[in-house]
PDB file of C-alpha atoms in Angstrom:
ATOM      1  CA  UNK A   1      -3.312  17.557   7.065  1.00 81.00           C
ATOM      2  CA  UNK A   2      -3.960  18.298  10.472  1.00 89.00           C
ATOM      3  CA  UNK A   3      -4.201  14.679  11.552  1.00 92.00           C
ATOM      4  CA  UNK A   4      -1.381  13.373   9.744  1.00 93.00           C
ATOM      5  CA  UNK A   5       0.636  16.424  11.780  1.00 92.00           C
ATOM      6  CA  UNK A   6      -0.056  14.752  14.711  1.00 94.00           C
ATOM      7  CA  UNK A   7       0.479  11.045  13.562  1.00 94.00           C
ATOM      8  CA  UNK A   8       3.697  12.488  12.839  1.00 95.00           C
ATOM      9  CA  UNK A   9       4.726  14.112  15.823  1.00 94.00           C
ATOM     10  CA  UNK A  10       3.529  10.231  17.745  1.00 95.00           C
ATOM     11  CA  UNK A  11       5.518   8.432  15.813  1.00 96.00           C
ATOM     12  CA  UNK A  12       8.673   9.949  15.637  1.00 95.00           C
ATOM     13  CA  UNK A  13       8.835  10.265  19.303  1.00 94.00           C
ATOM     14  CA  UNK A  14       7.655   6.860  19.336  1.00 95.00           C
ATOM     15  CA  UNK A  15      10.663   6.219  17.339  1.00 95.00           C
ATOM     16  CA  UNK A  16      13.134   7.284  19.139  1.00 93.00           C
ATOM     17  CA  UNK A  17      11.853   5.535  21.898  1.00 92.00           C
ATOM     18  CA  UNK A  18      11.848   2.439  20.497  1.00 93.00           C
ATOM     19  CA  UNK A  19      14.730   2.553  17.819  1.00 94.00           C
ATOM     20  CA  UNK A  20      15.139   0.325  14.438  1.00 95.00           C
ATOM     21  CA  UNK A  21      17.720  -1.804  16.177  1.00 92.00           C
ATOM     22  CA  UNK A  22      16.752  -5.025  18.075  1.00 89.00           C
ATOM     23  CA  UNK A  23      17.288  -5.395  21.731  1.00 87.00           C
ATOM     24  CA  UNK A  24      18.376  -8.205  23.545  1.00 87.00           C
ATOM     25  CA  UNK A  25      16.147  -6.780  26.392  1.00 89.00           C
ATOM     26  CA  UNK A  26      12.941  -6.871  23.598  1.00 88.00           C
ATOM     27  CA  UNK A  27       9.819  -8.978  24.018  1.00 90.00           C
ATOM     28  CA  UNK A  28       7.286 -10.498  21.483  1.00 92.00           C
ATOM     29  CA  UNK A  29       5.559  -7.151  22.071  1.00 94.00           C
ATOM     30  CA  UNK A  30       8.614  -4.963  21.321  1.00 93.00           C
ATOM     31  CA  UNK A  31       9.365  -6.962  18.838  1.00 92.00           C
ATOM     32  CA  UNK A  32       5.810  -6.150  17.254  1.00 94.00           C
ATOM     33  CA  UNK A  33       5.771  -2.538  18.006  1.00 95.00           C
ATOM     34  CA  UNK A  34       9.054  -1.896  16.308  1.00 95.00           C
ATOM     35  CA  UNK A  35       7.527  -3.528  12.879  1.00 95.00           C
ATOM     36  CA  UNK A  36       3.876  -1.655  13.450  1.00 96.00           C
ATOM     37  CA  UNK A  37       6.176   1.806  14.433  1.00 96.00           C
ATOM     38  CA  UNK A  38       8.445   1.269  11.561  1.00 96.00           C
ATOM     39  CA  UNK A  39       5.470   0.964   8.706  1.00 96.00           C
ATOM     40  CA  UNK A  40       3.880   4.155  11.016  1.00 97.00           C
ATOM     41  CA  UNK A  41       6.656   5.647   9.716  1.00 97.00           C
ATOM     42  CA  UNK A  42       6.276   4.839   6.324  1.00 96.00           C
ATOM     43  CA  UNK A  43       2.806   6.302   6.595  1.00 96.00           C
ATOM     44  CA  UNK A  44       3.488   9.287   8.284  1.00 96.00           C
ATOM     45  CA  UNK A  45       7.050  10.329   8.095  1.00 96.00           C
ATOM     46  CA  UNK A  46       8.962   9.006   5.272  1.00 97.00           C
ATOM     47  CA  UNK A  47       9.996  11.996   4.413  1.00 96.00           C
ATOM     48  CA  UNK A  48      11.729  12.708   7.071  1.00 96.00           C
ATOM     49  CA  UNK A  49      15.394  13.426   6.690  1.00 96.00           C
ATOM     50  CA  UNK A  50      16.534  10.749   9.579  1.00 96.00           C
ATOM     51  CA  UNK A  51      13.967   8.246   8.539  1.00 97.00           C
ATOM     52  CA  UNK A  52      14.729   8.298   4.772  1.00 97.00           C
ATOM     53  CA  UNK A  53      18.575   8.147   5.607  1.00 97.00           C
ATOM     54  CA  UNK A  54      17.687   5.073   7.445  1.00 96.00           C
ATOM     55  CA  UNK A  55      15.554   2.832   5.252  1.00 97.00           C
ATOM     56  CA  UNK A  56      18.300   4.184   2.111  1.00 97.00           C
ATOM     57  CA  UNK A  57      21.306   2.677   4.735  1.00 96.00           C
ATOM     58  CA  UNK A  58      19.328  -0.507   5.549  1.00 96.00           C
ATOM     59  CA  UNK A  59      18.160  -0.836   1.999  1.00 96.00           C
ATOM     60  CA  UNK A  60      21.604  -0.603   0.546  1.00 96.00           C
ATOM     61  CA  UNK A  61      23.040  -3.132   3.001  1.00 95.00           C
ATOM     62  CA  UNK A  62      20.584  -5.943   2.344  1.00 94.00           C
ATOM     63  CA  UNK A  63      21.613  -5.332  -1.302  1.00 93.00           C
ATOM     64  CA  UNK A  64      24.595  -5.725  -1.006  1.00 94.00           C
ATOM     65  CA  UNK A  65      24.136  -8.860   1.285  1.00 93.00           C
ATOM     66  CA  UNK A  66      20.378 -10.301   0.998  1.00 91.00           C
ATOM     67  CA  UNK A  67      21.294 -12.417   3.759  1.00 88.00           C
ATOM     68  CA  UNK A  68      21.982  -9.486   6.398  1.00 87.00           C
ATOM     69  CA  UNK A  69      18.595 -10.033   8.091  1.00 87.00           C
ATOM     70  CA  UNK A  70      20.583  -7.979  10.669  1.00 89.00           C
ATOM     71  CA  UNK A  71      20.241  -4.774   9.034  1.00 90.00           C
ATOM     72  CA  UNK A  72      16.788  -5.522   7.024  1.00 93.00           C
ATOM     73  CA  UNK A  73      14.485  -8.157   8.935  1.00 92.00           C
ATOM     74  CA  UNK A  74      12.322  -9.207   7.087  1.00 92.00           C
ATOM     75  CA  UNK A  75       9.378  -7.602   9.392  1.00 92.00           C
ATOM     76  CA  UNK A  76      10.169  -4.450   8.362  1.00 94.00           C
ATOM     77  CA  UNK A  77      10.970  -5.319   4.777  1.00 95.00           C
ATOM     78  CA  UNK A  78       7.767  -3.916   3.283  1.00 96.00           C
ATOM     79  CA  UNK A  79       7.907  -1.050   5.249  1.00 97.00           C
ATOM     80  CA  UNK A  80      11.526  -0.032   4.085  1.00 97.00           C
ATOM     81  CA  UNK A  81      11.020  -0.751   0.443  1.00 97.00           C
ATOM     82  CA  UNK A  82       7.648   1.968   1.180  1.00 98.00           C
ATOM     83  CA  UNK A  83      10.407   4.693   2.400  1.00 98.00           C
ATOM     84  CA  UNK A  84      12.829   3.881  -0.349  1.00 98.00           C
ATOM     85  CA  UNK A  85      10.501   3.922  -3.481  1.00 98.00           C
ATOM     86  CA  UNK A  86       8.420   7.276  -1.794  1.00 98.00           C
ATOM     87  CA  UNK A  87      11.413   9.184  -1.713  1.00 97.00           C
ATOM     88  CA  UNK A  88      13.125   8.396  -4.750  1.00 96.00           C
ATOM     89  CA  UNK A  89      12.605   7.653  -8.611  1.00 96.00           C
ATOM     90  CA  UNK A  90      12.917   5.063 -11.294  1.00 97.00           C
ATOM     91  CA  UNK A  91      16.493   4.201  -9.919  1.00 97.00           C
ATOM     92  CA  UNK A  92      15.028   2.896  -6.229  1.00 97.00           C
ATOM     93  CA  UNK A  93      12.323   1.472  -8.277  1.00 98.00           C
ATOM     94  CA  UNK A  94      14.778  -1.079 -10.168  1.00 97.00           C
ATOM     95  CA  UNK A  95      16.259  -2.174  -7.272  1.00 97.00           C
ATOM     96  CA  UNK A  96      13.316  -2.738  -5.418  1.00 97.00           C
ATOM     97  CA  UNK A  97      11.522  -4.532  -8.808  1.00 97.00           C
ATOM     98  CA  UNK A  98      15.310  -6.625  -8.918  1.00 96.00           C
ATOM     99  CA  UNK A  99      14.476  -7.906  -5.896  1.00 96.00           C
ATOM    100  CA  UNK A 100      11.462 -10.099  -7.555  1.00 96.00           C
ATOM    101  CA  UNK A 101      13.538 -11.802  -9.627  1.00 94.00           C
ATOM    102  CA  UNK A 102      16.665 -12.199  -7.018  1.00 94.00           C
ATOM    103  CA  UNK A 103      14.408 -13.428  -3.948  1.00 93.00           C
ATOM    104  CA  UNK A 104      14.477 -17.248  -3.772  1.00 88.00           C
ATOM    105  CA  UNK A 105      10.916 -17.688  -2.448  1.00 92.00           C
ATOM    106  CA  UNK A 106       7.048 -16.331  -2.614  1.00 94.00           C
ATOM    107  CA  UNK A 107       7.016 -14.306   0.996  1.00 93.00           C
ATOM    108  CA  UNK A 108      10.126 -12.536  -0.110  1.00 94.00           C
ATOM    109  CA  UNK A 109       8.768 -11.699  -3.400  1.00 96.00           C
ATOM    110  CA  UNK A 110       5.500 -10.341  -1.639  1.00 96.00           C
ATOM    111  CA  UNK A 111       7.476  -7.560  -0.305  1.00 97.00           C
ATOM    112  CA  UNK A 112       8.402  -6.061  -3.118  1.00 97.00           C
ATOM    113  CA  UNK A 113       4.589  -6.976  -4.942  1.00 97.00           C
ATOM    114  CA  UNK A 114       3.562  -4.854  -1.851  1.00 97.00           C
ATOM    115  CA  UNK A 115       5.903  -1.599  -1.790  1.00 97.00           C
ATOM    116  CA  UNK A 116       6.181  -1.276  -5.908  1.00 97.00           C
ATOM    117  CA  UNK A 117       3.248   0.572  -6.259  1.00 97.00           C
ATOM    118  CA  UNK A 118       4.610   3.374  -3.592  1.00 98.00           C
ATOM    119  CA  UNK A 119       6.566   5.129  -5.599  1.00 97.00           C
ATOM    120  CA  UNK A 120       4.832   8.387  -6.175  1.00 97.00           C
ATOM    121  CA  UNK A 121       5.818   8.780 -10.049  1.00 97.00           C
ATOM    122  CA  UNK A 122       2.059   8.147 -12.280  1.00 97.00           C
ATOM    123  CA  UNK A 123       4.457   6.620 -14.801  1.00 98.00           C
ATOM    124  CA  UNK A 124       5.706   3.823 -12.698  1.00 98.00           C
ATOM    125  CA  UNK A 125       2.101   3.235 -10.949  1.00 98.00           C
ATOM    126  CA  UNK A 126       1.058   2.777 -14.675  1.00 98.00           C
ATOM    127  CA  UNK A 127       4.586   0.553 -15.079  1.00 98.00           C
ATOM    128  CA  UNK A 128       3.711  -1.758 -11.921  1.00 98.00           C
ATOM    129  CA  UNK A 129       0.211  -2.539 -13.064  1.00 98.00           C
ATOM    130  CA  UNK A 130       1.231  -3.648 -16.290  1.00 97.00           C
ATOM    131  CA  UNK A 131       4.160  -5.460 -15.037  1.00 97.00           C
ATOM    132  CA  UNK A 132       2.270  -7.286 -12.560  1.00 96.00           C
ATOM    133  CA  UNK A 133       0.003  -8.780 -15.343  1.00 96.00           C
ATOM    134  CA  UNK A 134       2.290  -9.492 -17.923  1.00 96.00           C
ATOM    135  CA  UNK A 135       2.104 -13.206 -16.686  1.00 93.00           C
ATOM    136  CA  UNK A 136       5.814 -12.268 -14.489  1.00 95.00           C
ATOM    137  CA  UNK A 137       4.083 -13.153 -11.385  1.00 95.00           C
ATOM    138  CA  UNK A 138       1.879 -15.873 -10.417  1.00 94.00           C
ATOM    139  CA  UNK A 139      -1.677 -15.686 -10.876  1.00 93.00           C
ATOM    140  CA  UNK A 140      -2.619 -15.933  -6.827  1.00 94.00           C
ATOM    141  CA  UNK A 141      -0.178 -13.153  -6.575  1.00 95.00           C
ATOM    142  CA  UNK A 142      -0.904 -10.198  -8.901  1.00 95.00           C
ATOM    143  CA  UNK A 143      -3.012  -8.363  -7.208  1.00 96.00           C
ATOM    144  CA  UNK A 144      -1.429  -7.620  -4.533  1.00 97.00           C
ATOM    145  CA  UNK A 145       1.020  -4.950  -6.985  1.00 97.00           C
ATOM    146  CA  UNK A 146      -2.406  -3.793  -7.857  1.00 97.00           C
ATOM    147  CA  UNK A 147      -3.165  -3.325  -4.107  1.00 97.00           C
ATOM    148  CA  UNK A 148       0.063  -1.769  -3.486  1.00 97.00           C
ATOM    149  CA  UNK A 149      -0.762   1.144  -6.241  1.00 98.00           C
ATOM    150  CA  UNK A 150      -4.609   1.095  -5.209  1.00 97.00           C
ATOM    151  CA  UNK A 151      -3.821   2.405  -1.610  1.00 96.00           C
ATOM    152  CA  UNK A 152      -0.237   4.277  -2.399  1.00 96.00           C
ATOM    153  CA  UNK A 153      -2.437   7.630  -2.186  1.00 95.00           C
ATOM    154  CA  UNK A 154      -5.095   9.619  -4.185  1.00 95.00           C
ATOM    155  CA  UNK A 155      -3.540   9.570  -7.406  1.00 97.00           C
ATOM    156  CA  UNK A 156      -2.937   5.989  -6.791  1.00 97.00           C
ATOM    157  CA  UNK A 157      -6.697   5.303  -5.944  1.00 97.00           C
ATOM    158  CA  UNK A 158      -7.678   6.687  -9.867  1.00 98.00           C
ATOM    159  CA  UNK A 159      -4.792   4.920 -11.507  1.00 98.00           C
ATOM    160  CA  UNK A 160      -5.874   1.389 -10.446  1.00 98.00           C
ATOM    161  CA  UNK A 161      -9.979   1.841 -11.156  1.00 98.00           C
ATOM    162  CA  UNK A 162      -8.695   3.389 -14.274  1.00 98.00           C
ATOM    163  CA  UNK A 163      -6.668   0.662 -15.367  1.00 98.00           C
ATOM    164  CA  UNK A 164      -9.260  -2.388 -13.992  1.00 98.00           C
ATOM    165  CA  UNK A 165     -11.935  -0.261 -16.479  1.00 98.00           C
ATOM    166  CA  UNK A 166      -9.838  -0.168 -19.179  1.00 97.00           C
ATOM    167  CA  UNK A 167      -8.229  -3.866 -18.858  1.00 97.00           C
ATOM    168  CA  UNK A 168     -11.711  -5.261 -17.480  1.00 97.00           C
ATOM    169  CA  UNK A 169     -11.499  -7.621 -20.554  1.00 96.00           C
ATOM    170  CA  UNK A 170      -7.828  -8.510 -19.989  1.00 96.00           C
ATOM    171  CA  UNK A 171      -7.969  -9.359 -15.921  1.00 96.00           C
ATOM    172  CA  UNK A 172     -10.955 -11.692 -16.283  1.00 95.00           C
ATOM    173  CA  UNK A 173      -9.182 -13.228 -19.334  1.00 94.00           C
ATOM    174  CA  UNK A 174      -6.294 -13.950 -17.102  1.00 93.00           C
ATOM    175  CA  UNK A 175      -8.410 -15.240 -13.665  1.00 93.00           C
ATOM    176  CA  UNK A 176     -10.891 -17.240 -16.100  1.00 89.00           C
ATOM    177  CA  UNK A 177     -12.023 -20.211 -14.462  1.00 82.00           C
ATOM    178  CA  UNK A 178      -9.701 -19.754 -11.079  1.00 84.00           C
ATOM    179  CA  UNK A 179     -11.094 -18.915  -7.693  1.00 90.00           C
ATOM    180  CA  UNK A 180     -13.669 -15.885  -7.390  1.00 93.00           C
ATOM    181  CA  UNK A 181     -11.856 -15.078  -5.009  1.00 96.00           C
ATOM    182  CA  UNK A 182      -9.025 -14.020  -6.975  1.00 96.00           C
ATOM    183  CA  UNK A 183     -11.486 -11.752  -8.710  1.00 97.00           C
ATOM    184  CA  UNK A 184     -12.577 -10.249  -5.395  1.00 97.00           C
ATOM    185  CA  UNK A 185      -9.436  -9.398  -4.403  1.00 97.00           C
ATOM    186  CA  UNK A 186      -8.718  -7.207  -7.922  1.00 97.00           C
ATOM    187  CA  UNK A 187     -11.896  -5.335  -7.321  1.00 97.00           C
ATOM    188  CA  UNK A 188     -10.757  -4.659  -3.636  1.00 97.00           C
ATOM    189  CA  UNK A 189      -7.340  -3.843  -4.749  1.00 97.00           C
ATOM    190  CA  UNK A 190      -8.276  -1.343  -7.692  1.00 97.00           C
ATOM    191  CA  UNK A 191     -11.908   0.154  -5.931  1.00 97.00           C
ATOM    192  CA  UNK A 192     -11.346  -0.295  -2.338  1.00 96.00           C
ATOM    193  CA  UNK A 193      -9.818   2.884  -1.084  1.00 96.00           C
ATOM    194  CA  UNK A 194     -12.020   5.358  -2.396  1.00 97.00           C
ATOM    195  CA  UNK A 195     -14.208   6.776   0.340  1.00 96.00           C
ATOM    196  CA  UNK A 196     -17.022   9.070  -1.587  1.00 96.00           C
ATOM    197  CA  UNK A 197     -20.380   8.215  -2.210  1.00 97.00           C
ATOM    198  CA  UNK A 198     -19.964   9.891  -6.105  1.00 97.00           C
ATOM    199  CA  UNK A 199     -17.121   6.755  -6.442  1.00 97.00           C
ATOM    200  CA  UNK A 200     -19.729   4.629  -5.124  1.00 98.00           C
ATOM    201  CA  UNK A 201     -22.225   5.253  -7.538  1.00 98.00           C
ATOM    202  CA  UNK A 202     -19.791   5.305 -10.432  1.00 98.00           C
ATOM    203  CA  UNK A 203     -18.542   1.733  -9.113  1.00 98.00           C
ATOM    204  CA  UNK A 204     -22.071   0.242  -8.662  1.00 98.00           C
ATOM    205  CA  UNK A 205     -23.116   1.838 -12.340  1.00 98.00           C
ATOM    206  CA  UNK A 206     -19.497  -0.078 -14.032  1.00 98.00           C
ATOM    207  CA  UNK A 207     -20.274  -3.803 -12.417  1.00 98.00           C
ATOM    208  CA  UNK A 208     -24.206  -3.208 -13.417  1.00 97.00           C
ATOM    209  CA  UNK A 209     -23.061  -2.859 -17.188  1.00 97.00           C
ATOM    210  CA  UNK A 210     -20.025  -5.700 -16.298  1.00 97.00           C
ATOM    211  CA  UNK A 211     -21.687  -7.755 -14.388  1.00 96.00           C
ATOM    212  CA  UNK A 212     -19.499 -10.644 -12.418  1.00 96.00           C
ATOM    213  CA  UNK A 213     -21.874 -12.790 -10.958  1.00 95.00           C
ATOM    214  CA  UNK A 214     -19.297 -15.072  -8.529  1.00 95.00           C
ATOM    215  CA  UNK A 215     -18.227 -11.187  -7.149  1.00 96.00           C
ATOM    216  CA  UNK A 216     -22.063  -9.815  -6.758  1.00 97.00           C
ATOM    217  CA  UNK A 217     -21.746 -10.162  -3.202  1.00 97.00           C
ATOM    218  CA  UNK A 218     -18.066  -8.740  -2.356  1.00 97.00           C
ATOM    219  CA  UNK A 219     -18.761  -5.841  -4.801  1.00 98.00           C
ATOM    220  CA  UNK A 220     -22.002  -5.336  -2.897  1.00 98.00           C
ATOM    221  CA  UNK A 221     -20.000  -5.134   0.371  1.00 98.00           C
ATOM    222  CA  UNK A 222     -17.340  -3.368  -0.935  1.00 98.00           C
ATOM    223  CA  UNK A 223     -20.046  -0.740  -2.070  1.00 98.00           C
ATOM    224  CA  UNK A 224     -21.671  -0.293   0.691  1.00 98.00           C
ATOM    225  CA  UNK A 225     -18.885  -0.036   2.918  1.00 97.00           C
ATOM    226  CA  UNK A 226     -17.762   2.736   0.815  1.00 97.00           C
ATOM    227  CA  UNK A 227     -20.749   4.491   1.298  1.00 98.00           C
ATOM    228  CA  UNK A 228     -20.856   4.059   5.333  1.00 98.00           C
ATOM    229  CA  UNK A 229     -17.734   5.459   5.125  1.00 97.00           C
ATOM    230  CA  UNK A 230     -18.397   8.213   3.232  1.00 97.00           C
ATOM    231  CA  UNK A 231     -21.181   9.320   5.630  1.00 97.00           C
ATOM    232  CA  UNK A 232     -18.902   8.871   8.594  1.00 96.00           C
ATOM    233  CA  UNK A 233     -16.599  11.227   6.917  1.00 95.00           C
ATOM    234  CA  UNK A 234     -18.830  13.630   6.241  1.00 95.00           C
ATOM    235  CA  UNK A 235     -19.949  13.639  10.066  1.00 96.00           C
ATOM    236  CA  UNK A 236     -16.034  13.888  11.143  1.00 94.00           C
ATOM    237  CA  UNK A 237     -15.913  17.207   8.602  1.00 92.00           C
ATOM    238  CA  UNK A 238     -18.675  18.686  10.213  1.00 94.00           C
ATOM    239  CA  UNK A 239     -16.722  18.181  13.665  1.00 94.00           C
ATOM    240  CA  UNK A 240     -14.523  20.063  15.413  1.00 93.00           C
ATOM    241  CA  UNK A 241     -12.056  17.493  14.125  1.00 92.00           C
ATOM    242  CA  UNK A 242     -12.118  19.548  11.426  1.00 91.00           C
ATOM    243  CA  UNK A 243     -10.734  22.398  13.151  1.00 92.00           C
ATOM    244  CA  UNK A 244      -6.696  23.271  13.486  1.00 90.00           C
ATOM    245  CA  UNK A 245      -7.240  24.610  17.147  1.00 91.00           C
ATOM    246  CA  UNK A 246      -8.571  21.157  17.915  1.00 92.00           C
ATOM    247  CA  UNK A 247      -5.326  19.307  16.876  1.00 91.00           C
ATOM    248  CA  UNK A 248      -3.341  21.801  18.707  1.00 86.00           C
ATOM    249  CA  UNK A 249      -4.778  21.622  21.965  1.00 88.00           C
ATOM    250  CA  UNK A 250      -3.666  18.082  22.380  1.00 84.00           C
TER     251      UNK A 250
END
């Protein structure tokens, strides 16, 4: 809490620094820092009454017009669908899933795959998993919905390893013979945002019982890096980090 304070209070002056709107005046680099600021924003501050006004404004325009790449460029895309869905309910969530079947190629269509799972109702985390492998979207593609839920926030985190234990069966139906790698990027997408050693172990004990042989060695990366992490967490708890006055003084 105390960290994400101060994220907060950096990017919104950071914001008004550097605006939503292009400049004729901007650089590659501006250009850059206005997408990176923008999905700050969506990390940190989406609730925010000027930001959500914003993204709703922008959103609504590029509706209206999906070829105003004035008011929604398509750098910042992601980012505004993030604000839209994590600040509003099944209503923002059908126009942002609309979107699938109205863009007219793959990179648009990974915006919304990317933002769906933001939306902070359990009910339509649950919706976008099943959705996204109902065979709608293409097979090199579906994880990334899965992704999208995976790393939305903590509820998020259980919902996906929930559903890739219960559908275990189901996804490696659906990847059968295809690329390992599309199998490593499930298991990233549904396991990789946990940071506990307890989710470790519990992780480590499913693929021992479910063994995928072509994923042994992501899985065993994946698990391990969870478990640095973990310790390095547990270090930064112990710090003054931890501490309120600490985030004050700066």
């Amino acid at each position: 809490a105390n960290f994400k304070a101060f994220a907060r209070t950096l990017v919104i002056n950071l914001a008004k620094k550097v605006g939503w709107e292009s400049k004729k005046t901007d650089g590659h680099l501006s250009v850059l820092l206005r997408s990176i600021m923008i999905g700050l924003l969506g990390s940190f501050c989406y609730d925010d009454e000027d930001v959500s006004s914003e993204a709703k404004s922008r959103f609504e325009a590029f509706q209206a017009d999906h070829d105003d790449v004035l008011s929604l460029p398509s750098d910042m895309r992601s980012s505004v669908f993030k604000i839209l869905l994590k600040n509003g309910g099944e209503k923002e969530y059908e126009s942002v899933l609309a979107y699938f079947g109205e863009a007219t190629d793959n990179a648009e269509r990974k915006h919304v795959l990317a933002s769906l799972g933001h939306a902070p109702d359990k009910k339509l985390k649950e919706r976008t998993l099943e959705w996204t492998t109902s065979g709608v979207v293409k097979l090199q593609d579906f994880f990334y919905a899965m992704g999208s839920v995976g790393r939305s926030n903590k509820e998020g985190r259980e919902i996906s390893w929930a559903f890739y234990k219960s559908n275990f069966e189901k996804l490696s139906g659906m990847i059968g013979k295809g690329s390992p790698s599309l199998m490593d990027a499930c298991i990233v997408s549904c396991a990789g945002a946990f940071c506990s050693k307890e989710k470790a172990d519990e992780i480590e004990a499913f693929f021992e019982e479910n063994p995928l042989p072509k994923s042994a060695r992501k899985i065993s990366q994946l698990i391990e890096s969870m478990r640095t992490n973990a310790a390095f967490l547990e270090m930064l708890q112990k710090s003054e980090l931890s501490n309120a006055s600490f985030w004050k003084s700066l």
